[in-house]
Coordinates of C-alpha atoms in Angstrom, one line a residue:
M1 CA -1.9 63.2 -4.0
A2 CA -0.3 59.7 -3.7
D3 CA -2.3 56.5 -4.3
I4 CA -3.0 54.6 -1.1
I5 CA -4.3 51.6 -3.0
Y6 CA -2.9 50.6 -6.4
T7 CA -2.9 47.5 -8.6
Y8 CA 0.1 45.8 -10.2
C9 CA 0.4 42.5 -12.0
D10 CA -3.2 41.6 -11.2
E11 CA -2.8 42.2 -7.4
V12 CA -3.9 44.9 -5.1
Y13 CA -1.5 46.8 -2.9
M14 CA -1.7 49.1 0.1
N15 CA 0.8 52.0 0.2
I16 CA 0.4 53.3 3.7
T17 CA 3.8 54.8 4.4
N18 CA 6.9 56.2 2.7
K19 CA 9.1 55.6 5.8
C20 CA 11.8 53.0 5.5
P21 CA 15.0 52.4 7.5
C22 CA 16.7 51.0 4.4
N23 CA 18.1 52.4 1.2
C24 CA 18.4 49.3 -0.9
V25 CA 20.6 49.6 -4.0
F26 CA 17.9 48.0 -6.1
C27 CA 14.8 49.8 -4.8
V28 CA 12.3 50.6 -7.5
R29 CA 11.2 53.8 -5.7
S30 CA 14.6 55.3 -6.6
N31 CA 13.7 55.2 -10.3
N32 CA 10.0 55.9 -10.6
D33 CA 7.3 58.0 -8.9
G34 CA 4.6 55.4 -9.5
L35 CA 4.1 51.7 -10.2
G36 CA 1.3 49.8 -11.9
S37 CA -2.0 51.8 -11.7
A38 CA -0.4 54.4 -9.4
Q39 CA 0.6 57.8 -10.9
T40 CA 2.6 58.5 -7.7
L41 CA 3.3 56.5 -4.5
W42 CA 5.0 59.4 -2.8
H43 CA 2.9 60.8 0.0
D44 CA 3.3 64.4 1.1
N45 CA 2.6 63.0 4.6
D46 CA 1.8 59.5 5.5
P47 CA -2.0 58.9 5.3
T48 CA -4.1 58.8 8.4
F49 CA -6.2 55.7 9.2
E50 CA -9.3 57.7 8.2
E51 CA -7.7 58.4 4.8
I52 CA -6.8 54.8 4.4
K53 CA -10.3 53.7 5.4
K54 CA -11.8 56.0 2.8
A55 CA -9.5 54.6 0.1
V56 CA -10.6 51.1 1.1
D57 CA -14.3 52.0 1.0
N58 CA -13.9 53.5 -2.5
F59 CA -12.0 50.5 -3.9
H60 CA -13.8 47.5 -5.5
F61 CA -12.2 44.4 -4.2
D62 CA -14.3 42.0 -6.4
G63 CA -12.0 39.5 -8.0
Y64 CA -9.1 39.9 -5.6
S65 CA -8.4 37.2 -3.0
E66 CA -5.5 39.0 -1.3
V67 CA -4.4 42.5 -0.3
V68 CA -0.6 43.1 -0.1
F69 CA 0.9 45.8 2.2
C70 CA 3.8 47.0 0.1
G71 CA 4.3 50.5 -1.3
Y72 CA 7.1 53.0 -1.3
G73 CA 7.9 52.4 2.4
E74 CA 8.2 49.7 5.0
P75 CA 4.7 48.7 6.2
L76 CA 5.8 48.0 9.7
S77 CA 7.0 51.6 9.9
A78 CA 3.2 52.4 10.2
L79 CA 2.4 49.5 12.5
D80 CA -0.7 51.1 14.1
N81 CA -2.3 51.8 10.7
L82 CA -1.3 48.4 9.4
I83 CA -3.1 46.8 12.3
K84 CA -6.2 49.0 12.0
T85 CA -6.4 48.7 8.3
S86 CA -6.0 44.9 8.3
K87 CA -8.7 44.5 10.9
Y88 CA -11.0 46.7 8.9
L89 CA -10.4 44.7 5.8
K90 CA -10.9 41.4 7.5
S91 CA -14.2 42.6 9.1
N92 CA -15.6 43.8 5.7
Y93 CA -14.1 41.5 3.1
D94 CA -13.4 37.8 2.6
I95 CA -9.8 38.5 1.8
K96 CA -6.3 37.4 2.8
I97 CA -3.7 39.8 4.1
R98 CA -0.1 39.6 3.0
V99 CA 2.7 41.8 4.2
N100 CA 5.9 42.3 2.3
T101 CA 8.5 43.5 4.8
N102 CA 12.2 44.1 5.2
G103 CA 12.0 42.2 8.4
L104 CA 13.2 45.0 10.6
G105 CA 9.8 45.7 12.3
D106 CA 11.1 44.8 15.8
L107 CA 14.0 47.3 15.5
I108 CA 11.7 50.0 14.1
N109 CA 9.0 49.6 16.8
K110 CA 11.4 48.6 19.6
K111 CA 9.3 45.5 20.4
K112 CA 8.4 42.1 19.1
T113 CA 5.9 42.3 16.3
A114 CA 5.4 38.8 14.9
E115 CA 2.7 37.8 17.4
I116 CA 0.9 41.1 16.9
L117 CA 0.9 40.5 13.1
G118 CA -0.2 36.9 13.6
E119 CA -3.6 38.1 14.7
F120 CA -4.5 39.2 11.1
V121 CA -1.7 38.5 8.7
D122 CA -2.1 35.3 6.6
I123 CA 1.2 35.5 4.6
I124 CA 4.4 37.4 5.3
S125 CA 7.2 37.8 2.8
I126 CA 10.5 38.8 4.3
S127 CA 13.3 40.4 2.2
L128 CA 16.4 38.5 3.1
N129 CA 18.5 40.2 0.3
A130 CA 21.9 38.8 1.4
P131 CA 23.5 35.8 3.1
N132 CA 25.3 37.7 6.0
S133 CA 25.4 40.9 8.0
K134 CA 28.2 42.5 6.0
R135 CA 26.6 42.0 2.6
Y136 CA 23.2 42.9 3.9
A137 CA 24.6 46.3 5.1
E138 CA 26.1 46.8 1.7
V139 CA 23.0 45.9 -0.3
S140 CA 20.2 47.2 1.9
Q141 CA 22.1 50.0 3.7
P142 CA 19.9 49.8 6.8
A143 CA 19.8 52.6 9.4
F144 CA 20.4 50.0 12.1
G145 CA 23.8 48.9 10.8
E146 CA 25.1 45.3 11.0
E147 CA 22.7 44.3 13.7
S148 CA 19.9 44.3 11.1
F149 CA 20.6 40.9 9.6
G150 CA 20.4 39.1 12.9
A151 CA 17.2 40.9 13.7
I152 CA 15.7 39.7 10.4
I153 CA 16.6 36.1 11.2
D154 CA 15.1 36.4 14.7
F155 CA 11.9 38.0 13.2
A156 CA 11.6 35.2 10.7
K157 CA 11.8 32.6 13.5
D158 CA 9.1 34.4 15.4
C159 CA 6.9 34.7 12.4
K160 CA 7.1 30.9 12.0
K161 CA 5.4 30.6 15.4
H162 CA 2.6 33.0 14.7
I163 CA 1.9 33.4 11.0
K164 CA 0.6 30.6 8.8
T165 CA 2.7 31.2 5.7
V166 CA 6.2 32.7 6.0
K167 CA 8.5 33.3 3.0
F168 CA 11.9 34.8 2.2
S169 CA 12.7 36.7 -0.9
I170 CA 16.0 37.9 -2.4
V171 CA 16.7 40.0 -5.5
D172 CA 18.7 38.5 -8.3
I173 CA 21.3 41.3 -8.3
I174 CA 23.5 39.3 -5.9
S175 CA 25.9 36.5 -7.1
E176 CA 25.0 32.9 -7.7
E177 CA 27.2 31.9 -4.7
E178 CA 25.3 34.3 -2.5
I179 CA 22.0 33.1 -3.7
E180 CA 23.0 29.6 -2.8
Q181 CA 24.1 30.7 0.7
C182 CA 20.7 32.4 1.1
Q183 CA 19.0 29.2 0.0
K184 CA 21.0 27.3 2.7
I185 CA 19.8 29.7 5.4
A186 CA 16.2 29.3 4.2
R187 CA 16.4 25.5 4.2
E188 CA 17.8 25.6 7.7
L189 CA 14.9 27.7 8.9
D190 CA 12.4 25.7 6.8
I191 CA 11.2 28.9 5.1
P192 CA 10.7 28.9 1.3
L193 CA 12.9 31.3 -0.6
R194 CA 11.9 33.1 -3.8
V195 CA 14.5 34.7 -6.1
R196 CA 12.9 37.7 -7.7
N197 CA 13.5 40.5 -10.1
C198 CA 13.7 44.0 -8.5
L199 CA 10.5 45.0 -10.2
E200 CA 8.5 42.1 -8.7

């Protein structure tokens, strides 16, 4: 049975779905069944809210100031459970909610999602991954094709209106020139950009 909650690098993570519309060339889930304290993050079926709630009730959050929705799937692929779980966490713990996302939640759910997330999300980190549509399609291999990159930019702009802290991230597998182009996009949108290793 897969871990719903796991710890990694002194942070606590929620693994609520394995669904993801991308097949990123750098994705850690292609190489390992588990990460951090988790033996496996592969669910036979995505957990129900009751299963997630039980995992929350059985976990000791003492010493943690933040919960991160980030597992072996895209959290916004399980939007209803993300909302319910975040509200449950907020009502029972003095803790911040962070969502690590590929930024394709609007396309996944066929509706705007930033305002919904703004009700409970304190921090959102959006994986930019590339400086343009063509390279994004090559690096992230999204199911939605080349429209994906524009959707990410639009989502980021919406998040700026509704969520206190918005960040971009990219993985250091792209070229220095592409990293600089991503930094330019981030500066234009006034969103901080973090260049990370694929295991972070």
